[in-house]
PDB file of C-alpha atoms in Angstrom:
ATOM      1  CA  UNK A   1      34.635 -64.925 -48.363  1.00 57.00           C
ATOM      2  CA  UNK A   2      33.794 -66.750 -45.641  1.00 60.00           C
ATOM      3  CA  UNK A   3      36.538 -69.100 -44.595  1.00 64.00           C
ATOM      4  CA  UNK A   4      35.663 -70.950 -41.195  1.00 83.00           C
ATOM      5  CA  UNK A   5      32.089 -72.501 -39.636  1.00 86.00           C
ATOM      6  CA  UNK A   6      32.897 -69.766 -37.098  1.00 85.00           C
ATOM      7  CA  UNK A   7      32.282 -67.059 -39.574  1.00 87.00           C
ATOM      8  CA  UNK A   8      29.502 -68.688 -41.309  1.00 89.00           C
ATOM      9  CA  UNK A   9      27.372 -69.570 -38.422  1.00 89.00           C
ATOM     10  CA  UNK A  10      26.872 -65.889 -37.230  1.00 89.00           C
ATOM     11  CA  UNK A  11      27.132 -63.960 -40.226  1.00 89.00           C
ATOM     12  CA  UNK A  12      24.169 -66.099 -42.021  1.00 89.00           C
ATOM     13  CA  UNK A  13      22.234 -63.828 -39.862  1.00 89.00           C
ATOM     14  CA  UNK A  14      23.697 -60.799 -41.065  1.00 88.00           C
ATOM     15  CA  UNK A  15      22.665 -61.974 -44.609  1.00 88.00           C
ATOM     16  CA  UNK A  16      19.181 -62.784 -43.466  1.00 89.00           C
ATOM     17  CA  UNK A  17      18.588 -60.979 -40.240  1.00 88.00           C
ATOM     18  CA  UNK A  18      14.701 -61.994 -40.201  1.00 89.00           C
ATOM     19  CA  UNK A  19      16.108 -65.612 -40.238  1.00 91.00           C
ATOM     20  CA  UNK A  20      16.818 -64.919 -36.426  1.00 88.00           C
ATOM     21  CA  UNK A  21      13.574 -64.344 -35.247  1.00 88.00           C
ATOM     22  CA  UNK A  22      12.006 -67.149 -37.208  1.00 90.00           C
ATOM     23  CA  UNK A  23      14.816 -69.517 -35.286  1.00 90.00           C
ATOM     24  CA  UNK A  24      13.703 -67.948 -32.209  1.00 88.00           C
ATOM     25  CA  UNK A  25      10.115 -68.928 -32.815  1.00 89.00           C
ATOM     26  CA  UNK A  26      10.249 -71.880 -34.276  1.00 89.00           C
ATOM     27  CA  UNK A  27      12.959 -73.718 -33.243  1.00 91.00           C
ATOM     28  CA  UNK A  28      13.687 -72.210 -29.505  1.00 89.00           C
ATOM     29  CA  UNK A  29       9.906 -71.584 -29.173  1.00 90.00           C
ATOM     30  CA  UNK A  30      10.576 -67.828 -27.759  1.00 86.00           C
ATOM     31  CA  UNK A  31       7.672 -65.577 -28.040  1.00 84.00           C
ATOM     32  CA  UNK A  32       9.590 -63.289 -29.579  1.00 84.00           C
ATOM     33  CA  UNK A  33       7.676 -60.061 -30.789  1.00 86.00           C
ATOM     34  CA  UNK A  34       7.990 -59.607 -34.847  1.00 87.00           C
ATOM     35  CA  UNK A  35      10.134 -56.898 -35.965  1.00 88.00           C
ATOM     36  CA  UNK A  36       9.646 -53.876 -37.783  1.00 88.00           C
ATOM     37  CA  UNK A  37      13.159 -53.377 -38.722  1.00 88.00           C
ATOM     38  CA  UNK A  38      16.461 -54.925 -38.142  1.00 88.00           C
ATOM     39  CA  UNK A  39      19.545 -53.277 -38.721  1.00 85.00           C
ATOM     40  CA  UNK A  40      23.328 -54.345 -38.398  1.00 87.00           C
ATOM     41  CA  UNK A  41      25.136 -52.395 -35.793  1.00 87.00           C
ATOM     42  CA  UNK A  42      29.233 -51.746 -34.971  1.00 85.00           C
ATOM     43  CA  UNK A  43      30.503 -55.241 -33.722  1.00 85.00           C
ATOM     44  CA  UNK A  44      33.731 -53.217 -31.582  1.00 81.00           C
ATOM     45  CA  UNK A  45      32.900 -52.988 -28.068  1.00 74.00           C
ATOM     46  CA  UNK A  46      36.028 -51.574 -27.140  1.00 72.00           C
ATOM     47  CA  UNK A  47      36.195 -49.031 -24.491  1.00 65.00           C
ATOM     48  CA  UNK A  48      39.840 -48.058 -24.195  1.00 58.00           C
ATOM     49  CA  UNK A  49      42.721 -48.804 -26.497  1.00 57.00           C
ATOM     50  CA  UNK A  50      44.637 -51.654 -24.678  1.00 55.00           C
ATOM     51  CA  UNK A  51      41.276 -53.535 -24.423  1.00 55.00           C
ATOM     52  CA  UNK A  52      39.592 -54.683 -27.598  1.00 62.00           C
ATOM     53  CA  UNK A  53      35.868 -56.489 -27.364  1.00 73.00           C
ATOM     54  CA  UNK A  54      34.472 -57.377 -30.144  1.00 82.00           C
ATOM     55  CA  UNK A  55      30.943 -59.763 -30.551  1.00 89.00           C
ATOM     56  CA  UNK A  56      30.532 -61.791 -33.280  1.00 92.00           C
ATOM     57  CA  UNK A  57      27.424 -60.371 -34.753  1.00 93.00           C
ATOM     58  CA  UNK A  58      24.974 -57.502 -33.219  1.00 93.00           C
ATOM     59  CA  UNK A  59      21.538 -56.624 -34.295  1.00 94.00           C
ATOM     60  CA  UNK A  60      18.949 -53.833 -33.626  1.00 94.00           C
ATOM     61  CA  UNK A  61      15.541 -55.185 -33.831  1.00 93.00           C
ATOM     62  CA  UNK A  62      12.513 -52.646 -33.727  1.00 93.00           C
ATOM     63  CA  UNK A  63       9.492 -53.866 -32.615  1.00 93.00           C
ATOM     64  CA  UNK A  64       5.879 -52.795 -31.349  1.00 92.00           C
ATOM     65  CA  UNK A  65       6.800 -53.933 -27.797  1.00 92.00           C
ATOM     66  CA  UNK A  66      10.213 -52.181 -27.935  1.00 93.00           C
ATOM     67  CA  UNK A  67      13.810 -52.076 -29.311  1.00 94.00           C
ATOM     68  CA  UNK A  68      16.322 -54.930 -28.700  1.00 95.00           C
ATOM     69  CA  UNK A  69      19.632 -56.093 -29.659  1.00 95.00           C
ATOM     70  CA  UNK A  70      20.347 -59.680 -30.891  1.00 95.00           C
ATOM     71  CA  UNK A  71      23.991 -60.329 -29.605  1.00 95.00           C
ATOM     72  CA  UNK A  72      25.127 -63.612 -31.631  1.00 95.00           C
ATOM     73  CA  UNK A  73      27.862 -65.532 -30.701  1.00 95.00           C
ATOM     74  CA  UNK A  74      29.444 -68.497 -32.867  1.00 94.00           C
ATOM     75  CA  UNK A  75      30.849 -70.955 -30.322  1.00 94.00           C
ATOM     76  CA  UNK A  76      33.148 -73.712 -31.352  1.00 91.00           C
ATOM     77  CA  UNK A  77      33.824 -75.549 -27.830  1.00 92.00           C
ATOM     78  CA  UNK A  78      33.290 -74.522 -24.047  1.00 95.00           C
ATOM     79  CA  UNK A  79      35.223 -71.542 -23.054  1.00 94.00           C
ATOM     80  CA  UNK A  80      35.211 -70.565 -19.661  1.00 92.00           C
ATOM     81  CA  UNK A  81      36.164 -66.829 -20.310  1.00 91.00           C
ATOM     82  CA  UNK A  82      32.619 -66.489 -21.644  1.00 92.00           C
ATOM     83  CA  UNK A  83      31.386 -66.539 -17.589  1.00 90.00           C
ATOM     84  CA  UNK A  84      33.100 -62.817 -17.613  1.00 91.00           C
ATOM     85  CA  UNK A  85      32.844 -61.497 -21.320  1.00 93.00           C
ATOM     86  CA  UNK A  86      29.101 -62.388 -22.133  1.00 95.00           C
ATOM     87  CA  UNK A  87      27.834 -60.643 -19.132  1.00 95.00           C
ATOM     88  CA  UNK A  88      29.998 -57.651 -20.185  1.00 93.00           C
ATOM     89  CA  UNK A  89      28.704 -57.518 -23.647  1.00 94.00           C
ATOM     90  CA  UNK A  90      25.439 -57.261 -22.228  1.00 95.00           C
ATOM     91  CA  UNK A  91      25.743 -54.712 -19.732  1.00 94.00           C
ATOM     92  CA  UNK A  92      28.317 -52.581 -21.974  1.00 92.00           C
ATOM     93  CA  UNK A  93      25.442 -52.592 -24.984  1.00 94.00           C
ATOM     94  CA  UNK A  94      22.507 -51.992 -22.802  1.00 95.00           C
ATOM     95  CA  UNK A  95      24.647 -48.809 -21.245  1.00 93.00           C
ATOM     96  CA  UNK A  96      25.363 -47.649 -24.790  1.00 92.00           C
ATOM     97  CA  UNK A  97      22.485 -48.320 -26.725  1.00 93.00           C
ATOM     98  CA  UNK A  98      19.828 -48.217 -23.727  1.00 94.00           C
ATOM     99  CA  UNK A  99      18.127 -51.091 -25.279  1.00 93.00           C
ATOM    100  CA  UNK A 100      17.320 -54.642 -23.697  1.00 94.00           C
ATOM    101  CA  UNK A 101      20.111 -57.383 -25.165  1.00 96.00           C
ATOM    102  CA  UNK A 102      19.071 -60.652 -26.020  1.00 96.00           C
ATOM    103  CA  UNK A 103      22.099 -63.181 -26.404  1.00 96.00           C
ATOM    104  CA  UNK A 104      22.047 -65.842 -28.702  1.00 96.00           C
ATOM    105  CA  UNK A 105      24.569 -68.677 -29.006  1.00 96.00           C
ATOM    106  CA  UNK A 106      25.054 -70.873 -32.175  1.00 96.00           C
ATOM    107  CA  UNK A 107      27.301 -73.958 -32.298  1.00 95.00           C
ATOM    108  CA  UNK A 108      27.673 -77.336 -34.356  1.00 93.00           C
ATOM    109  CA  UNK A 109      28.393 -79.218 -31.021  1.00 93.00           C
ATOM    110  CA  UNK A 110      26.103 -80.766 -28.505  1.00 94.00           C
ATOM    111  CA  UNK A 111      28.005 -80.286 -25.500  1.00 95.00           C
ATOM    112  CA  UNK A 112      29.093 -77.169 -26.254  1.00 96.00           C
ATOM    113  CA  UNK A 113      25.332 -76.483 -26.604  1.00 96.00           C
ATOM    114  CA  UNK A 114      24.485 -77.744 -23.096  1.00 96.00           C
ATOM    115  CA  UNK A 115      27.556 -75.830 -21.387  1.00 97.00           C
ATOM    116  CA  UNK A 116      26.470 -72.392 -23.371  1.00 96.00           C
ATOM    117  CA  UNK A 117      22.548 -72.908 -22.370  1.00 96.00           C
ATOM    118  CA  UNK A 118      23.425 -72.945 -18.725  1.00 96.00           C
ATOM    119  CA  UNK A 119      22.435 -69.642 -17.036  1.00 95.00           C
ATOM    120  CA  UNK A 120      26.008 -67.657 -15.984  1.00 95.00           C
ATOM    121  CA  UNK A 121      25.024 -66.486 -12.409  1.00 93.00           C
ATOM    122  CA  UNK A 122      26.964 -63.974 -10.320  1.00 89.00           C
ATOM    123  CA  UNK A 123      26.828 -63.026  -6.714  1.00 85.00           C
ATOM    124  CA  UNK A 124      26.922 -65.753  -4.031  1.00 75.00           C
ATOM    125  CA  UNK A 125      24.603 -68.475  -3.672  1.00 74.00           C
ATOM    126  CA  UNK A 126      21.594 -67.250  -2.447  1.00 76.00           C
ATOM    127  CA  UNK A 127      21.655 -63.757  -4.215  1.00 80.00           C
ATOM    128  CA  UNK A 128      22.630 -63.208  -7.509  1.00 88.00           C
ATOM    129  CA  UNK A 129      23.517 -59.718  -8.704  1.00 88.00           C
ATOM    130  CA  UNK A 130      23.204 -60.840 -12.187  1.00 92.00           C
ATOM    131  CA  UNK A 131      21.931 -63.654 -13.805  1.00 94.00           C
ATOM    132  CA  UNK A 132      22.460 -64.325 -17.845  1.00 96.00           C
ATOM    133  CA  UNK A 133      20.375 -66.830 -19.490  1.00 96.00           C
ATOM    134  CA  UNK A 134      21.622 -67.077 -23.238  1.00 96.00           C
ATOM    135  CA  UNK A 135      19.674 -68.702 -25.975  1.00 96.00           C
ATOM    136  CA  UNK A 136      21.335 -71.424 -27.800  1.00 97.00           C
ATOM    137  CA  UNK A 137      20.840 -72.372 -31.176  1.00 96.00           C
ATOM    138  CA  UNK A 138      22.635 -76.185 -32.126  1.00 95.00           C
ATOM    139  CA  UNK A 139      22.381 -79.537 -33.423  1.00 93.00           C
ATOM    140  CA  UNK A 140      20.192 -80.682 -30.260  1.00 94.00           C
ATOM    141  CA  UNK A 141      17.080 -78.231 -31.245  1.00 95.00           C
ATOM    142  CA  UNK A 142      17.490 -76.858 -35.112  1.00 94.00           C
ATOM    143  CA  UNK A 143      15.910 -79.558 -36.720  1.00 92.00           C
ATOM    144  CA  UNK A 144      16.993 -81.304 -39.672  1.00 90.00           C
ATOM    145  CA  UNK A 145      15.483 -80.724 -42.784  1.00 90.00           C
ATOM    146  CA  UNK A 146      15.956 -83.104 -45.393  1.00 85.00           C
ATOM    147  CA  UNK A 147      13.099 -83.331 -47.857  1.00 88.00           C
ATOM    148  CA  UNK A 148      13.080 -80.806 -50.629  1.00 88.00           C
ATOM    149  CA  UNK A 149       9.590 -79.226 -49.969  1.00 90.00           C
ATOM    150  CA  UNK A 150      10.380 -78.219 -46.641  1.00 92.00           C
ATOM    151  CA  UNK A 151      13.653 -76.436 -47.570  1.00 92.00           C
ATOM    152  CA  UNK A 152      12.256 -74.738 -50.344  1.00 93.00           C
ATOM    153  CA  UNK A 153       9.429 -73.412 -48.048  1.00 94.00           C
ATOM    154  CA  UNK A 154      12.416 -71.094 -46.046  1.00 95.00           C
ATOM    155  CA  UNK A 155      15.979 -71.523 -47.242  1.00 94.00           C
ATOM    156  CA  UNK A 156      18.058 -69.578 -44.850  1.00 94.00           C
ATOM    157  CA  UNK A 157      16.352 -72.110 -42.334  1.00 94.00           C
ATOM    158  CA  UNK A 158      17.423 -75.325 -44.214  1.00 94.00           C
ATOM    159  CA  UNK A 159      20.832 -73.570 -44.694  1.00 94.00           C
ATOM    160  CA  UNK A 160      20.919 -73.042 -41.125  1.00 94.00           C
ATOM    161  CA  UNK A 161      19.873 -76.606 -40.625  1.00 93.00           C
ATOM    162  CA  UNK A 162      22.805 -78.105 -42.533  1.00 92.00           C
ATOM    163  CA  UNK A 163      25.303 -75.641 -41.117  1.00 92.00           C
ATOM    164  CA  UNK A 164      24.476 -76.452 -37.145  1.00 93.00           C
ATOM    165  CA  UNK A 165      24.634 -80.221 -38.068  1.00 89.00           C
ATOM    166  CA  UNK A 166      27.938 -79.777 -40.541  1.00 83.00           C
ATOM    167  CA  UNK A 167      29.923 -81.679 -38.109  1.00 82.00           C
ATOM    168  CA  UNK A 168      27.858 -84.531 -37.765  1.00 75.00           C
ATOM    169  CA  UNK A 169      26.788 -88.092 -39.475  1.00 77.00           C
ATOM    170  CA  UNK A 170      23.399 -85.977 -40.603  1.00 75.00           C
ATOM    171  CA  UNK A 171      25.084 -83.696 -42.826  1.00 74.00           C
ATOM    172  CA  UNK A 172      25.068 -85.418 -46.114  1.00 74.00           C
ATOM    173  CA  UNK A 173      21.299 -86.251 -45.830  1.00 75.00           C
ATOM    174  CA  UNK A 174      20.419 -82.624 -45.986  1.00 84.00           C
ATOM    175  CA  UNK A 175      22.367 -81.785 -48.647  1.00 89.00           C
ATOM    176  CA  UNK A 176      20.917 -82.571 -51.896  1.00 86.00           C
ATOM    177  CA  UNK A 177      17.460 -80.564 -50.336  1.00 88.00           C
ATOM    178  CA  UNK A 178      19.261 -77.852 -49.455  1.00 91.00           C
ATOM    179  CA  UNK A 179      20.950 -77.769 -52.946  1.00 89.00           C
ATOM    180  CA  UNK A 180      17.521 -78.002 -54.794  1.00 88.00           C
ATOM    181  CA  UNK A 181      16.239 -75.466 -52.511  1.00 91.00           C
ATOM    182  CA  UNK A 182      18.738 -72.736 -53.544  1.00 91.00           C
ATOM    183  CA  UNK A 183      17.881 -72.817 -56.885  1.00 88.00           C
ATOM    184  CA  UNK A 184      14.346 -71.293 -55.862  1.00 91.00           C
ATOM    185  CA  UNK A 185      16.357 -68.132 -54.633  1.00 91.00           C
ATOM    186  CA  UNK A 186      18.088 -65.452 -56.242  1.00 88.00           C
ATOM    187  CA  UNK A 187      21.481 -66.526 -57.572  1.00 83.00           C
ATOM    188  CA  UNK A 188      23.550 -63.762 -55.479  1.00 83.00           C
ATOM    189  CA  UNK A 189      22.123 -64.969 -52.401  1.00 89.00           C
ATOM    190  CA  UNK A 190      22.038 -68.800 -53.251  1.00 88.00           C
ATOM    191  CA  UNK A 191      25.743 -68.085 -53.514  1.00 85.00           C
ATOM    192  CA  UNK A 192      26.497 -66.715 -50.495  1.00 86.00           C
ATOM    193  CA  UNK A 193      24.592 -69.263 -48.681  1.00 91.00           C
ATOM    194  CA  UNK A 194      26.197 -72.173 -50.255  1.00 89.00           C
ATOM    195  CA  UNK A 195      29.514 -70.914 -49.002  1.00 86.00           C
ATOM    196  CA  UNK A 196      28.391 -70.434 -45.552  1.00 90.00           C
ATOM    197  CA  UNK A 197      27.276 -74.264 -45.866  1.00 91.00           C
ATOM    198  CA  UNK A 198      30.738 -75.283 -47.598  1.00 88.00           C
ATOM    199  CA  UNK A 199      32.552 -73.675 -44.618  1.00 88.00           C
ATOM    200  CA  UNK A 200      30.532 -75.530 -42.033  1.00 89.00           C
ATOM    201  CA  UNK A 201      31.119 -78.755 -43.357  1.00 88.00           C
ATOM    202  CA  UNK A 202      33.661 -80.837 -41.284  1.00 84.00           C
ATOM    203  CA  UNK A 203      33.522 -84.184 -43.147  1.00 82.00           C
ATOM    204  CA  UNK A 204      35.460 -84.249 -46.046  1.00 82.00           C
ATOM    205  CA  UNK A 205      33.377 -86.495 -47.820  1.00 82.00           C
ATOM    206  CA  UNK A 206      30.452 -84.429 -47.233  1.00 85.00           C
ATOM    207  CA  UNK A 207      32.374 -81.719 -48.184  1.00 85.00           C
ATOM    208  CA  UNK A 208      33.484 -82.676 -51.508  1.00 84.00           C
ATOM    209  CA  UNK A 209      29.339 -84.110 -51.953  1.00 85.00           C
ATOM    210  CA  UNK A 210      28.699 -80.434 -51.365  1.00 87.00           C
ATOM    211  CA  UNK A 211      31.056 -79.019 -54.078  1.00 83.00           C
ATOM    212  CA  UNK A 212      29.542 -81.449 -56.801  1.00 81.00           C
ATOM    213  CA  UNK A 213      26.356 -80.953 -56.062  1.00 83.00           C
ATOM    214  CA  UNK A 214      26.865 -76.811 -56.363  1.00 81.00           C
ATOM    215  CA  UNK A 215      29.051 -77.555 -59.971  1.00 73.00           C
ATOM    216  CA  UNK A 216      25.286 -78.446 -61.197  1.00 62.00           C
ATOM    217  CA  UNK A 217      24.178 -74.830 -60.911  1.00 62.00           C
ATOM    218  CA  UNK A 218      24.856 -71.885 -62.501  1.00 56.00           C
ATOM    219  CA  UNK A 219      25.666 -69.384 -59.990  1.00 54.00           C
ATOM    220  CA  UNK A 220      28.342 -71.172 -58.477  1.00 56.00           C
ATOM    221  CA  UNK A 221      30.500 -70.911 -61.480  1.00 47.00           C
ATOM    222  CA  UNK A 222      30.824 -67.468 -61.158  1.00 56.00           C
ATOM    223  CA  UNK A 223      31.781 -68.138 -56.977  1.00 57.00           C
ATOM    224  CA  UNK A 224      35.066 -68.179 -55.543  1.00 58.00           C
ATOM    225  CA  UNK A 225      34.727 -71.894 -54.422  1.00 56.00           C
ATOM    226  CA  UNK A 226      34.161 -72.721 -58.131  1.00 55.00           C
ATOM    227  CA  UNK A 227      38.254 -72.165 -58.742  1.00 56.00           C
ATOM    228  CA  UNK A 228      39.350 -75.367 -57.670  1.00 53.00           C
ATOM    229  CA  UNK A 229      36.390 -76.860 -59.732  1.00 51.00           C
ATOM    230  CA  UNK A 230      37.800 -75.168 -62.790  1.00 54.00           C
ATOM    231  CA  UNK A 231      41.373 -76.065 -62.141  1.00 48.00           C
ATOM    232  CA  UNK A 232      40.438 -79.662 -62.120  1.00 50.00           C
ATOM    233  CA  UNK A 233      38.844 -79.791 -65.346  1.00 61.00           C
ATOM    234  CA  UNK A 234      35.101 -79.153 -66.047  1.00 69.00           C
ATOM    235  CA  UNK A 235      34.507 -82.664 -67.673  1.00 77.00           C
ATOM    236  CA  UNK A 236      36.387 -84.350 -65.452  1.00 78.00           C
ATOM    237  CA  UNK A 237      34.636 -82.697 -62.299  1.00 74.00           C
ATOM    238  CA  UNK A 238      31.417 -83.505 -63.938  1.00 80.00           C
ATOM    239  CA  UNK A 239      32.058 -87.057 -64.719  1.00 84.00           C
ATOM    240  CA  UNK A 240      33.213 -87.313 -60.887  1.00 83.00           C
ATOM    241  CA  UNK A 241      30.138 -85.608 -59.882  1.00 82.00           C
ATOM    242  CA  UNK A 242      27.352 -87.773 -61.368  1.00 87.00           C
ATOM    243  CA  UNK A 243      29.058 -90.955 -60.211  1.00 88.00           C
ATOM    244  CA  UNK A 244      29.947 -89.827 -56.790  1.00 84.00           C
ATOM    245  CA  UNK A 245      25.993 -88.440 -56.194  1.00 85.00           C
ATOM    246  CA  UNK A 246      25.030 -91.951 -57.005  1.00 85.00           C
ATOM    247  CA  UNK A 247      27.022 -93.628 -54.509  1.00 83.00           C
ATOM    248  CA  UNK A 248      26.680 -91.238 -51.772  1.00 78.00           C
ATOM    249  CA  UNK A 249      22.943 -91.733 -52.304  1.00 81.00           C
ATOM    250  CA  UNK A 250      23.701 -95.347 -51.543  1.00 82.00           C
ATOM    251  CA  UNK A 251      22.829 -96.458 -55.177  1.00 86.00           C
ATOM    252  CA  UNK A 252      24.924 -99.412 -57.037  1.00 88.00           C
ATOM    253  CA  UNK A 253      26.460 -97.996 -59.985  1.00 88.00           C
ATOM    254  CA  UNK A 254      27.277-100.849 -62.589  1.00 88.00           C
ATOM    255  CA  UNK A 255      30.159-101.004 -64.593  1.00 86.00           C
ATOM    256  CA  UNK A 256      28.074-100.316 -67.895  1.00 87.00           C
ATOM    257  CA  UNK A 257      26.863 -97.221 -66.479  1.00 87.00           C
ATOM    258  CA  UNK A 258      30.047 -95.971 -64.916  1.00 88.00           C
ATOM    259  CA  UNK A 259      31.826 -96.888 -68.395  1.00 87.00           C
ATOM    260  CA  UNK A 260      29.248 -94.647 -70.057  1.00 90.00           C
ATOM    261  CA  UNK A 261      29.583 -91.647 -67.951  1.00 88.00           C
ATOM    262  CA  UNK A 262      33.446 -91.955 -68.069  1.00 87.00           C
ATOM    263  CA  UNK A 263      33.445 -91.866 -71.845  1.00 86.00           C
ATOM    264  CA  UNK A 264      31.027 -88.998 -72.036  1.00 87.00           C
ATOM    265  CA  UNK A 265      32.504 -85.574 -72.960  1.00 82.00           C
ATOM    266  CA  UNK A 266      29.618 -83.291 -73.641  1.00 83.00           C
ATOM    267  CA  UNK A 267      29.352 -81.084 -70.578  1.00 79.00           C
ATOM    268  CA  UNK A 268      25.508 -80.279 -71.237  1.00 83.00           C
ATOM    269  CA  UNK A 269      24.683 -84.263 -70.983  1.00 87.00           C
ATOM    270  CA  UNK A 270      26.800 -84.780 -68.148  1.00 86.00           C
ATOM    271  CA  UNK A 271      25.146 -81.902 -66.373  1.00 83.00           C
ATOM    272  CA  UNK A 272      21.338 -83.239 -67.294  1.00 87.00           C
ATOM    273  CA  UNK A 273      22.799 -86.747 -65.631  1.00 88.00           C
ATOM    274  CA  UNK A 274      23.787 -84.979 -62.457  1.00 84.00           C
ATOM    275  CA  UNK A 275      20.669 -83.622 -62.164  1.00 82.00           C
ATOM    276  CA  UNK A 276      18.894 -86.996 -62.786  1.00 86.00           C
ATOM    277  CA  UNK A 277      21.452 -88.513 -60.369  1.00 85.00           C
ATOM    278  CA  UNK A 278      19.904 -86.440 -57.445  1.00 80.00           C
ATOM    279  CA  UNK A 279      16.716 -87.881 -57.787  1.00 81.00           C
ATOM    280  CA  UNK A 280      17.292 -91.340 -59.271  1.00 83.00           C
ATOM    281  CA  UNK A 281      15.719 -94.465 -57.631  1.00 85.00           C
ATOM    282  CA  UNK A 282      18.785 -96.541 -59.557  1.00 87.00           C
ATOM    283  CA  UNK A 283      21.699 -95.803 -62.013  1.00 87.00           C
ATOM    284  CA  UNK A 284      19.877 -96.942 -65.082  1.00 87.00           C
ATOM    285  CA  UNK A 285      17.666 -93.851 -64.952  1.00 88.00           C
ATOM    286  CA  UNK A 286      20.186 -91.589 -65.850  1.00 87.00           C
ATOM    287  CA  UNK A 287      19.697 -92.343 -69.404  1.00 88.00           C
ATOM    288  CA  UNK A 288      16.147 -92.370 -68.733  1.00 82.00           C
ATOM    289  CA  UNK A 289      14.640 -91.705 -72.364  1.00 72.00           C
ATOM    290  CA  UNK A 290      17.720 -91.517 -74.142  1.00 72.00           C
TER     291      UNK A 290
END
């Protein structure tokens, strides 16, 4: 189970390795050749026992133009020690695999993204023996995907969007479209991607909104994140979910609507109302046709 945004930000590329090339091409506009095959490699870069070095995620991409190594680092804050470790990673991997390494940094913080994007130059002012230029995916270049149609076209890209914006004010606006898009893919993959999103949401209200949205899906009830919801009671949780979705979408909930929802004990009916709450223009639309 992924328990932190650090894990989720790089492990999504293990779940869908082709997402990385799409992100490079569409977000960073890097003309990386289309891989024939991408395989995950051992992330352990330890040389001798006392010194242990590990990258976050390491992938090998086979293309018509050659073989490349994707070194993916999830970065939560500025860390000047990376000035030494990142060049080491790239040099070591090239020596070990004899493939061209490409460093990609993923972050939820704009200041960290700007820091990570600065070239690392080793040597003296007029002669750099080694230059490292990381590619960075962060909130300033990963687009906000807030409509369902765009999210459904490429679900992992939509999930990456909400993950990289998970610590910002735009996160709640993306959740509804991503929740709907997850229903268009297989349940096992959707459950893993849902967990990635949950791990990256820093705002408690956004995290609760996400969990409320997820309770409307069948696969979620088989997922570890659902344990907390089960303990609170299925009826109570779904009742709160209906009302919370409306409130978080900025829709006024009259007392009559609130009382009717709170009085309902039919789980199937509450689930219908929860689905309607995601798209309703006003609270009364919950009961349309009833």
